[in-house]
């Protein structure tokens, strides 16, 4: 028996597809429905490693957590990781299979992956009661429709009803809804079941006449109006957003436990990946996290984080061009705290031998840590566990660079010299005891009277946030009608809205 399904599409990128998908997953699992998320093709530098050692988008890992299931490669069979303006690494079923230009991918490779994508979706639907799929961008990208495998391409092939999400906070949501439908072919329009308004502020009764007119124009209903809520952008695909910082700051602001706050500056390096690593820092009461791109912004920071990047050599050049490299070297010499994660760890070393990512050969690093890095063609994808600062730690690794540590004190898989730490482990700061021990060391080195809160649980905060998403769906969407869509598909006899897709 095949489980039910739904595709959550959007009028634009960042309309709220990821969080709506997560919210529906959390609502369903609370009703006792066995549910899985799915995104056929994801473009993101924020990724995660599953227990079987597969790399998928972090958004799908978050959605799996919303559904209380273990994430797998089936949930995101194609992941594109941009390496610049012209090309991306293609990760298929959790493993990298090569680099392709946008023209090469959309010119034929994408369509070749449709069979694999459909097989993954069919396997999930054979295992779960419901599969909630997330689209990408807009389903009305008419220039890409011929090779589409993530929006109407998969909806048509799998017979999925489509719910279109629109961000009313941007304005123009009615035109966006109507135009999205009107630019689709007759066969595609037959699957567009209706709309979901996201990020509404104000009195819903003032919106209702517009929803009625939209129904008259399109023959399609609106399944809910979700109110604007701060801090719900958890595990974004890309963009400079810090999810839990937003949630903590914009809801009830927690005062620091000690007398001082702790200031964290994150270097906003190019092709920054897994910037979600700092979410756990931002979740701590009294920790202020900001992204920076100028050396003077490091001056008052108690901790500087150099995050992961898809372009380690490019990030190194960027740091030098902006004067941040000199500021980091000076900071290390002064014994002021620095944490390098993954690519940020690699560029703090002595030199990098890269014939894989940038193909620049040997490049001198910042020389802060006694580490030599060689880029291997095989990518390391692991879920390590260990101990540091007397506390248990869990993390995940996603990198081509192989580090040879020649000195310093051991620190996870990397090393520590003075007040500079380096590791390949993403997610280590989500281990509560380790995070508190690390922040105590940082505060002592910075001379701050900062005390970590003894009871901050990152996992509990994440669960609270996912429950808030489920509450939004349960309280502000027509859940009975949503379930009918998932179980039975799009309503029959939906009208065609001209002009339809161009020939």
mmCIF file of N, CA and C in Angstrom, residues 105 107-117 147 149:
data_model
loop_
_atom_site.group_PDB
_atom_site.id
_atom_site.type_symbol
_atom_site.label_atom_id
_atom_site.label_comp_id
_atom_site.label_asym_id
_atom_site.label_seq_id
_atom_site.Cartn_x
_atom_site.Cartn_y
_atom_site.Cartn_z
ATOM 1 N N UNK A 105 24.111 20.871 -15.645
ATOM 2 C CA UNK A 105 23.128 20.166 -14.824
ATOM 3 C C UNK A 105 21.732 20.265 -15.431
ATOM 4 N N UNK A 107 21.059 21.101 -18.371
ATOM 5 C CA UNK A 107 21.070 20.714 -19.779
ATOM 6 C C UNK A 107 20.863 19.233 -20.028
ATOM 7 N N UNK A 108 20.788 18.430 -19.000
ATOM 8 C CA UNK A 108 20.573 17.008 -19.239
ATOM 9 C C UNK A 108 20.736 16.140 -18.014
ATOM 10 N N UNK A 109 21.703 16.486 -17.153
ATOM 11 C CA UNK A 109 21.983 15.643 -15.991
ATOM 12 C C UNK A 109 20.803 15.588 -15.033
ATOM 13 N N UNK A 110 20.139 16.721 -14.844
ATOM 14 C CA UNK A 110 19.022 16.762 -13.908
ATOM 15 C C UNK A 110 17.932 15.783 -14.306
ATOM 16 N N UNK A 111 17.544 15.804 -15.571
ATOM 17 C CA UNK A 111 16.471 14.926 -16.019
ATOM 18 C C UNK A 111 16.848 13.456 -15.879
ATOM 19 N N UNK A 112 18.154 13.147 -16.001
ATOM 20 C CA UNK A 112 18.607 11.763 -15.843
ATOM 21 C C UNK A 112 18.390 11.258 -14.421
ATOM 22 N N UNK A 113 18.303 12.192 -13.471
ATOM 23 C CA UNK A 113 18.154 11.806 -12.064
ATOM 24 C C UNK A 113 16.704 11.585 -11.664
ATOM 25 N N UNK A 114 15.763 11.874 -12.566
ATOM 26 C CA UNK A 114 14.349 11.762 -12.218
ATOM 27 C C UNK A 114 13.984 10.352 -11.754
ATOM 28 N N UNK A 115 14.500 9.336 -12.441
ATOM 29 C CA UNK A 115 14.185 7.960 -12.060
ATOM 30 C C UNK A 115 14.636 7.646 -10.648
ATOM 31 N N UNK A 116 15.847 8.083 -10.297
ATOM 32 C CA UNK A 116 16.359 7.850 -8.946
ATOM 33 C C UNK A 116 15.494 8.548 -7.907
ATOM 34 N N UNK A 117 15.139 9.796 -8.198
ATOM 35 C CA UNK A 117 14.315 10.585 -7.276
ATOM 36 C C UNK A 117 12.963 9.910 -7.050
ATOM 37 N N UNK A 147 13.050 20.319 -17.486
ATOM 38 C CA UNK A 147 13.926 19.361 -16.798
ATOM 39 C C UNK A 147 13.652 19.290 -15.298
ATOM 40 N N UNK A 149 12.711 18.373 -11.639
ATOM 41 C CA UNK A 149 12.509 17.125 -10.902
ATOM 42 C C UNK A 149 12.145 17.379 -9.446
#
